[in-house]
Short mmCIF file of C-alpha atoms in Angstrom, two decimals:
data_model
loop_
_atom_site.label_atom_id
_atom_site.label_comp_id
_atom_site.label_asym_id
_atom_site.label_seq_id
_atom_site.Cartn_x
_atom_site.Cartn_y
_atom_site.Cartn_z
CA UNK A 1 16.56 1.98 22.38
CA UNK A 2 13.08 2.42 20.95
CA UNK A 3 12.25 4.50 18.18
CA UNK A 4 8.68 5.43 16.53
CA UNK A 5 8.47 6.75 13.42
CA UNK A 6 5.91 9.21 11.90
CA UNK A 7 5.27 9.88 8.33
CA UNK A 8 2.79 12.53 7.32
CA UNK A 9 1.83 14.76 3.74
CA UNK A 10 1.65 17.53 5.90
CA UNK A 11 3.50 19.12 8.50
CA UNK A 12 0.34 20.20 10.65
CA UNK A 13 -0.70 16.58 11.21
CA UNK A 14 2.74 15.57 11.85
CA UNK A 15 2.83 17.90 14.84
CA UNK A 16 -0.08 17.14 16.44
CA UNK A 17 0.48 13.13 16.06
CA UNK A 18 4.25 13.43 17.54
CA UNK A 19 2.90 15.77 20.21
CA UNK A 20 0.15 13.32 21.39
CA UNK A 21 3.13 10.19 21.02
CA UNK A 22 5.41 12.63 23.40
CA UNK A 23 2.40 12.87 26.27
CA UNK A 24 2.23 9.16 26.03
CA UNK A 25 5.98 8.51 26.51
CA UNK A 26 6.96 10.22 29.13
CA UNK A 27 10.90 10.91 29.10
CA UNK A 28 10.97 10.76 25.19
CA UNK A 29 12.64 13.09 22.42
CA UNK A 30 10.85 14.54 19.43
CA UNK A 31 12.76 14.90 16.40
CA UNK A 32 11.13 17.19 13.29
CA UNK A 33 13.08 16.53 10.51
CA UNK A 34 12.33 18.40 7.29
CA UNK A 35 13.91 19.28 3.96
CA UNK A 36 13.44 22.92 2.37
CA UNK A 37 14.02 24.65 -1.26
CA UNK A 38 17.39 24.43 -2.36
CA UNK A 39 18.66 21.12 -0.04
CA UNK A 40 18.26 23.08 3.55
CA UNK A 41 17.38 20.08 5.71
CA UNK A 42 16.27 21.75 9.41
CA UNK A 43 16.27 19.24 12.50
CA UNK A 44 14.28 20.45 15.36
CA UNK A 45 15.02 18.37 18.72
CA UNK A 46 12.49 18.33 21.49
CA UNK A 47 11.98 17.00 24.96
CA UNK A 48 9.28 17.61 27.78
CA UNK A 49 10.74 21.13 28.47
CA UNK A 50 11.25 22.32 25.49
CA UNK A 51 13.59 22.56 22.44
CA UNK A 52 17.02 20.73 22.86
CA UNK A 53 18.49 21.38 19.59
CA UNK A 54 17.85 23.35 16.32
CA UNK A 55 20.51 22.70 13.56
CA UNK A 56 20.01 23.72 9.64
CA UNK A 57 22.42 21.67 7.24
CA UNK A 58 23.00 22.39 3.41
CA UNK A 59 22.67 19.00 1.39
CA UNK A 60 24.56 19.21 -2.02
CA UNK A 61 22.35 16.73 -3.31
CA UNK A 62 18.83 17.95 -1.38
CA UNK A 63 16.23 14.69 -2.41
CA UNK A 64 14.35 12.81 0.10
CA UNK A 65 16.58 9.90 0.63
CA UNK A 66 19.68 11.56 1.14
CA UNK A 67 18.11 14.14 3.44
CA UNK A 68 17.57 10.90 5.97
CA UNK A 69 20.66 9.20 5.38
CA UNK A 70 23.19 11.94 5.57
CA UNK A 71 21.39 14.29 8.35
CA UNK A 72 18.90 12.09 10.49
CA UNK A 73 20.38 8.81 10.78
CA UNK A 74 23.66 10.57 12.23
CA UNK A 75 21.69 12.49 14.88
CA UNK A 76 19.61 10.05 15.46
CA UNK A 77 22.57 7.66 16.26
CA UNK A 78 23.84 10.53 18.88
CA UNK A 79 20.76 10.86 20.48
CA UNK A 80 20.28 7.36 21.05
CA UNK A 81 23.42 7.39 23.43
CA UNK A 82 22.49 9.36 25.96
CA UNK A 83 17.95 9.32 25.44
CA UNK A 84 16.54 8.03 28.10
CA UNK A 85 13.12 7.21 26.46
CA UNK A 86 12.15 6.34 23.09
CA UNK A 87 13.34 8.52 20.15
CA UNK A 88 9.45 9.90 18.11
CA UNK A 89 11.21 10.64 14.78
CA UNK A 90 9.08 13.14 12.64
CA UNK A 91 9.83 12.53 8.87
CA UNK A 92 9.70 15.44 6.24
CA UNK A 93 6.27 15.58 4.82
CA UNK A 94 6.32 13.45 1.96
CA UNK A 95 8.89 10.97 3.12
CA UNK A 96 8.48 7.04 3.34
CA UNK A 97 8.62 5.24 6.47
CA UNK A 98 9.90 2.50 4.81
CA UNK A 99 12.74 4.71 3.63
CA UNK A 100 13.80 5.73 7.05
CA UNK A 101 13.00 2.08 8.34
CA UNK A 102 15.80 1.18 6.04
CA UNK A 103 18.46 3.85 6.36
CA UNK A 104 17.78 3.40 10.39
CA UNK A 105 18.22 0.16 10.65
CA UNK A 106 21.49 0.08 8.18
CA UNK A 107 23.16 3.28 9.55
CA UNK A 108 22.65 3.07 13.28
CA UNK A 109 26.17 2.16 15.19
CA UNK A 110 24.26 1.04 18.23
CA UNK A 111 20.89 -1.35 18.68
CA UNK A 112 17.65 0.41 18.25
CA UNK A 113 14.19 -0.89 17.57
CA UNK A 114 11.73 0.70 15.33
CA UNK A 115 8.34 -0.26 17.81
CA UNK A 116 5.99 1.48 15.34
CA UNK A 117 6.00 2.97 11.58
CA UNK A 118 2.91 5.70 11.88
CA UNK A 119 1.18 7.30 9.62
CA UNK A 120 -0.41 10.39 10.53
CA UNK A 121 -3.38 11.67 8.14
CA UNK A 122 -7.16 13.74 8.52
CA UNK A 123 -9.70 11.36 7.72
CA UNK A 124 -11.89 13.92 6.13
CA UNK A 125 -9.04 14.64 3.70
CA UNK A 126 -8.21 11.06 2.76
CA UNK A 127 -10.30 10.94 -0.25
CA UNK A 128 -9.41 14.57 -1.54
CA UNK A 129 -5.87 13.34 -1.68
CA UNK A 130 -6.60 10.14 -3.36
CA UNK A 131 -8.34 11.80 -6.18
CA UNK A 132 -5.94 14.67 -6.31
CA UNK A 133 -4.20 13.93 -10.22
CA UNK A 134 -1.21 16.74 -9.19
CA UNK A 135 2.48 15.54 -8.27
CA UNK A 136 3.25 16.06 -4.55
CA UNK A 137 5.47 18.80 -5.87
CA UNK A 138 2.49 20.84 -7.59
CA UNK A 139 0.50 20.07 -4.33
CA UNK A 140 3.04 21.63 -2.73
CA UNK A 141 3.80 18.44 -0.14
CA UNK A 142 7.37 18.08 -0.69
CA UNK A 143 10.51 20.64 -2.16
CA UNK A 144 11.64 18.19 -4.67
CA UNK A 145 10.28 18.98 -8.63
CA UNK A 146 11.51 16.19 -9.83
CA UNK A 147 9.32 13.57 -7.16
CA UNK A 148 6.16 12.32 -9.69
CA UNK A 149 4.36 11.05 -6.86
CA UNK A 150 0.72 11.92 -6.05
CA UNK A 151 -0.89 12.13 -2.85
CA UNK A 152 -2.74 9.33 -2.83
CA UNK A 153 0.40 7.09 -4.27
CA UNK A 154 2.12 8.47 -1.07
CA UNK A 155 -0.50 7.71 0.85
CA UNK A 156 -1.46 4.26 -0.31
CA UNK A 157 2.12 2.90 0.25
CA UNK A 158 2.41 3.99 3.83
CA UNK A 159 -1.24 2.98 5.09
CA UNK A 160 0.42 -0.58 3.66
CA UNK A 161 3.27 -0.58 5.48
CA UNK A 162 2.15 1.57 8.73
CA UNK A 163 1.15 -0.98 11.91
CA UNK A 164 -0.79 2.46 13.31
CA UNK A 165 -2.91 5.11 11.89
CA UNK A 166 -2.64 8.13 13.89
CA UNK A 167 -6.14 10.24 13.31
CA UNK A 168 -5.21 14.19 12.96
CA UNK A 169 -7.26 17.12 13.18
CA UNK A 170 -4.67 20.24 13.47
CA UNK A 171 -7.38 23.06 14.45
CA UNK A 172 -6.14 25.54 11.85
CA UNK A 173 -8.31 23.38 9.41
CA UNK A 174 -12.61 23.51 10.14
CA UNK A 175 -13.86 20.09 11.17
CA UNK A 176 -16.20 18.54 8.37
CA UNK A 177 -17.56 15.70 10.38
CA UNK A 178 -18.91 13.70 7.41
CA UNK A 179 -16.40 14.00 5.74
CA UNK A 180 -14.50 12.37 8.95
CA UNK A 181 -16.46 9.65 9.24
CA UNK A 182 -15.98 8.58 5.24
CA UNK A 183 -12.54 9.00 6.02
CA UNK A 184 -12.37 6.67 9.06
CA UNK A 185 -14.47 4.30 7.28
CA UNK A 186 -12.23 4.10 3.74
CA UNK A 187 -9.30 3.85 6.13
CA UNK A 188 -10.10 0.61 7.90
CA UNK A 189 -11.02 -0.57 3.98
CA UNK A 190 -7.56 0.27 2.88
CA UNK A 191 -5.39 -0.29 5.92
CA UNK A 192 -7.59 -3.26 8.16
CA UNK A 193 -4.30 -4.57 9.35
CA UNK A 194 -3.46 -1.07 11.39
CA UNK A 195 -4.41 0.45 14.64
CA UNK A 196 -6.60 3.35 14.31
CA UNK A 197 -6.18 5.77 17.32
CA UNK A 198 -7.19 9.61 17.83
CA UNK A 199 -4.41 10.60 19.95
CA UNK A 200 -4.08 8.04 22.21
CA UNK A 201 -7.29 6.52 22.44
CA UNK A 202 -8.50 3.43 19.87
CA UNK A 203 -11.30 4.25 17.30
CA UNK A 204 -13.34 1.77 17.61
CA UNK A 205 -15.86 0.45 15.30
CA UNK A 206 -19.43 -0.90 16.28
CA UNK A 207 -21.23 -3.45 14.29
CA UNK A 208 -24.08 -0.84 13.29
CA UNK A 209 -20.97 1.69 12.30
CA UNK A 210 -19.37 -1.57 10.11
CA UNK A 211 -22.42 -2.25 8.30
CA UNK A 212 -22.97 1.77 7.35
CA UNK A 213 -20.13 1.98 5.86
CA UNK A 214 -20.20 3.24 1.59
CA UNK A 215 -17.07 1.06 0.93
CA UNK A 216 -15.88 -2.11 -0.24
CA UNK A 217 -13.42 -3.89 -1.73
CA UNK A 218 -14.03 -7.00 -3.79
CA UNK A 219 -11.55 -9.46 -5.06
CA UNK A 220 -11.98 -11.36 -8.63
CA UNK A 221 -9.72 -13.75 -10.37
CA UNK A 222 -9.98 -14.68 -14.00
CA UNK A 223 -8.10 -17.70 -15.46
CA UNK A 224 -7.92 -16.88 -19.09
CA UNK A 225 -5.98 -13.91 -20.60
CA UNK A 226 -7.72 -10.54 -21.57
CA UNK A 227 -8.55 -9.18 -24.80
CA UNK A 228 -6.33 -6.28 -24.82
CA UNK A 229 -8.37 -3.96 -26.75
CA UNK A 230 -11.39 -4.84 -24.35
CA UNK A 231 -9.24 -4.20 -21.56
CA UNK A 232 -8.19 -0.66 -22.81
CA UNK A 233 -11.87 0.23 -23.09
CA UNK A 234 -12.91 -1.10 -19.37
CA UNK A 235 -9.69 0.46 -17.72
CA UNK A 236 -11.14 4.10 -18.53
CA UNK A 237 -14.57 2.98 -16.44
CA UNK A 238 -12.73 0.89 -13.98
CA UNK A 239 -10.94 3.84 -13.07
CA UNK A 240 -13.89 6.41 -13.14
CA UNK A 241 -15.67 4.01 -10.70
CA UNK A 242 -13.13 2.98 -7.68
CA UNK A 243 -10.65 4.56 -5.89
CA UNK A 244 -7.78 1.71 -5.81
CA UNK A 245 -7.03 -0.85 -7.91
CA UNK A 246 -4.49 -3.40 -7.36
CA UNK A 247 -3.35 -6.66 -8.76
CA UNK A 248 -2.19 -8.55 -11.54
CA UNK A 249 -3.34 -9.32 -15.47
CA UNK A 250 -2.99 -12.19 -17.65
CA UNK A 251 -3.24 -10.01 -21.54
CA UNK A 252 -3.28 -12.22 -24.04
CA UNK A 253 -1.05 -9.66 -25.95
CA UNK A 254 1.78 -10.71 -24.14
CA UNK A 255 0.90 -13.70 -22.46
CA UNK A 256 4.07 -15.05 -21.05
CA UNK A 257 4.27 -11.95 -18.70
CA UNK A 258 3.42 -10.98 -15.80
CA UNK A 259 1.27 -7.32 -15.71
CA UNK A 260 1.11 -5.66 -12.43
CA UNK A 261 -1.88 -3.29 -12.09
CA UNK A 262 -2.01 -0.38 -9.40
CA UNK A 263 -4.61 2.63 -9.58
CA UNK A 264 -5.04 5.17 -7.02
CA UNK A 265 -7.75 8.16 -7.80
CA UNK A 266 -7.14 8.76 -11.19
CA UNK A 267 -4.00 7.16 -11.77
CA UNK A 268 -4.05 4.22 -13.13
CA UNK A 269 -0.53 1.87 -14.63
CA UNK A 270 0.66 -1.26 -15.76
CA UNK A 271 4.06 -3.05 -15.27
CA UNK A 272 5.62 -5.75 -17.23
CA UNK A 273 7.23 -7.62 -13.87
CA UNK A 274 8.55 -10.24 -16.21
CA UNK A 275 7.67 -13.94 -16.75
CA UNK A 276 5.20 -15.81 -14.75
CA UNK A 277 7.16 -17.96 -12.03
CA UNK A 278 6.83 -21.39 -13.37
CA UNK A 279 5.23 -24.24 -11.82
CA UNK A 280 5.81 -27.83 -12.19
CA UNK A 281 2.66 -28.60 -14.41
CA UNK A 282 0.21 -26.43 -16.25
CA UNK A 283 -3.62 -27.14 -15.45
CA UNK A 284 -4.19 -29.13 -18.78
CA UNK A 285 -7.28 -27.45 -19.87
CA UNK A 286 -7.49 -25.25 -23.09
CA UNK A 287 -7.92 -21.78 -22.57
CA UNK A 288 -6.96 -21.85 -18.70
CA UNK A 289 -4.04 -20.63 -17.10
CA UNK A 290 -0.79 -22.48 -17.52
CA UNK A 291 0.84 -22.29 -13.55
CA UNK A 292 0.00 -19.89 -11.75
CA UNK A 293 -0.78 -17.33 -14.81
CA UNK A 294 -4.05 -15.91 -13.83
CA UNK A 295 -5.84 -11.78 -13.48
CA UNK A 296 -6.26 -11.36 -9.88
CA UNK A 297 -7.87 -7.77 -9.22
CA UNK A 298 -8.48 -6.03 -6.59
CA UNK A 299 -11.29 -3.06 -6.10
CA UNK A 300 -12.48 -0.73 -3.32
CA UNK A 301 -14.95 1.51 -3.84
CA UNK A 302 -18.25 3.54 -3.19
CA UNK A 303 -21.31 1.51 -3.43
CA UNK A 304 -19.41 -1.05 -5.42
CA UNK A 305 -21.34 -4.00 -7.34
CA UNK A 306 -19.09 -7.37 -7.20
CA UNK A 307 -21.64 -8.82 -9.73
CA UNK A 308 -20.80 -5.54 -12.47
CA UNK A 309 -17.31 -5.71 -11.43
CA UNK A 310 -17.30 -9.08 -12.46
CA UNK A 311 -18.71 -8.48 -15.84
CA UNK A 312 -17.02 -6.15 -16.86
CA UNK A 313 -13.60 -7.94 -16.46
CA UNK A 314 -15.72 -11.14 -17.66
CA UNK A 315 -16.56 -9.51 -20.86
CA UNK A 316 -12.94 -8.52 -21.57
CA UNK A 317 -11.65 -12.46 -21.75
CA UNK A 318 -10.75 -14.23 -24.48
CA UNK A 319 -14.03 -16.34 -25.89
CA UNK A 320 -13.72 -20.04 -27.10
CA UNK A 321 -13.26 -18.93 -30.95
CA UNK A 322 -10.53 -16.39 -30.07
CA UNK A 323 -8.53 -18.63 -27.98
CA UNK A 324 -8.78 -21.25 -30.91
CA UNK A 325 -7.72 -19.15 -33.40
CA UNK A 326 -4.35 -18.25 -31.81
CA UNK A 327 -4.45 -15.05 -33.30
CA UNK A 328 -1.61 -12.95 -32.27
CA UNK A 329 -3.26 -9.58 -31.20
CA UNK A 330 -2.51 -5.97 -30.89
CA UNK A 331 -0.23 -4.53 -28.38
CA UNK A 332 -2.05 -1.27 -27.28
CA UNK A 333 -0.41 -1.10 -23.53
CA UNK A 334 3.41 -1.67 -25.22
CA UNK A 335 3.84 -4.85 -22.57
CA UNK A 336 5.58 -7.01 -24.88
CA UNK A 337 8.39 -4.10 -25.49
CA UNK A 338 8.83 -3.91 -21.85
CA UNK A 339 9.87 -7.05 -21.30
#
């Protein structure tokens, strides 16, 4: 048994990808899964003639997770007895493939295969919900208050773990064909490793289309720690100035630990991950990075200038004097109190 899996923010591009997956698998079942106010989880089944089965379900606990769990990986196991085709599962707005993935592949009774995680998005959008600084809840994407998420944090994660982009363009919204084509282009910057379809046909990409495109992502790696005070004052432009940031950092506030890095739109937040795995001999030299300690950071952007995105992270490491005075510097992130 085959099953495809379709996240979405929205229900309108949810429909219309699952709709074009059920014209291209003949003999398959559509199942819309959603989660309402006050733990109502509705599952809507489908095949090529029409509803199957319609069945509303009061969750005591009504989050995400348990919405999956408790409602769709039960059907899902009874459909998969008697389905004759795949199984296109449409996830409640808001909910991670990766979270379904899971609860599938842990709750099934019988064998199934998930053959594709999709995400289903309009390009012309993309950007609007990267920059949006609201919760999914005040953006009115998902039932659940308590879910801090933003848009783009939602949809960062599953262009990362989605093998296919499915391109939507539910008719109830006006075309804005620039706007499109910026979306198609940051999309094969921040997902290169997906298929990119419109329906069921490939978007493909011509060398003159590659080379027009606004965005880039550069890559720079810095082997001694950061001034943490110079690092506060960059983060503010680094964020202004690119759309994601990714990575790790080396502060020489708390140098023993590793800081992940991840900024989407305006969001931007560190992590203390712990210590830095250790290696069987440091590199030797003064002021370079013992093991595999190192900044490694990641930037895509509009129009983005590797050379000033260089110096500025450049200008926030420690010089020769300050890494021979072994001063022990302020702590304005709090990294050395989450350890």
């Amino acid at each position: 048994m085959h099953l495809i899996v379709v996240s979405s923010l929205d229900a309108l591009c949810r429909r219309e990808a699952c709709g074009n997956l059920a014209a291209e698998h003949p003999g398959s079942l559509v199942v819309f899964h959603d989660l309402l106010e006050n733990g109502l989880v509705i599952r809507r089944v489908f095949d090529a003639a029409g509803p199957v089965e319609y069945e509303e379900t009061i969750l005591e606990h009504g989050c995400l997770s348990c919405a999956v769990r408790l409602d769709l990986v039960p059907a899902i196991d009874r459909l998969a007895a008697s389905a004759q085709g795949p199984i296109i599962i449409g996830l409640p707005p808001a909910v991670p493939a990766s979270v379904a993935v899971t609860a599938l592949n842990r709750g099934l009774s019988r064998p199934a295969t998930v053959s594709s995680a999709i995400i289903a998005l309009a390009p012309d959008a993309l950007e609007d919900h990267i920059w949006d600084p609201h919760t999914l809840f005040e953006s009115g994407f998902t039932p659940v208050a308590d879910d801090e998420r933003t848009p783009g944090e939602f949809l960062l994660g599953e262009l990362a773990f989605a093998d296919t982009v499915l391109v939507a363009e539910p008719d109830i919204v006006p075309a804005d064909p620039a706007g499109r084509e910026r979306g198609l282009h940051l999309l094969r910057e921040l997902a290169p490793h997906a298929h990119l379809a419109a329906g069921t046909v490939q978007v493909r990409r011509s060398a003159a289309n590659a080379a027009a495109s606004p965005f880039v992502t550069v890559v720079q790696r810095m082997e001694r720690p950061l001034h943490p005070g110079r690092f506060r004052q960059v983060l503010g432009t680094l964020a202004e100035g690119y759309c994601v940031l990714q990575g790790h950092l080396w502060v020489a506030s708390a140098p023993e630990c590793r800081i992940a890095i991840q900024g989407i739109g305006p969001r931007v937040w560190l992590e203390n991950t712990g210590t830095w795995p250790e290696e069987p001999a440091a590199t030797g030299q003064a002021g370079r990075a013992p093991g595999p300690a190192a900044t490694v950071l990641a930037a895509t952007g509009e129009g983005l200038d590797p050379a000033e995105f260089e110096r500025l992270l450049r200008d926030c490491e420690l010089t020769d004097d300050e890494l021979a005075a072994g001063t022990v510097l302020p702590d304005p992130f709090g990294l050395r109190s989450a350890s």
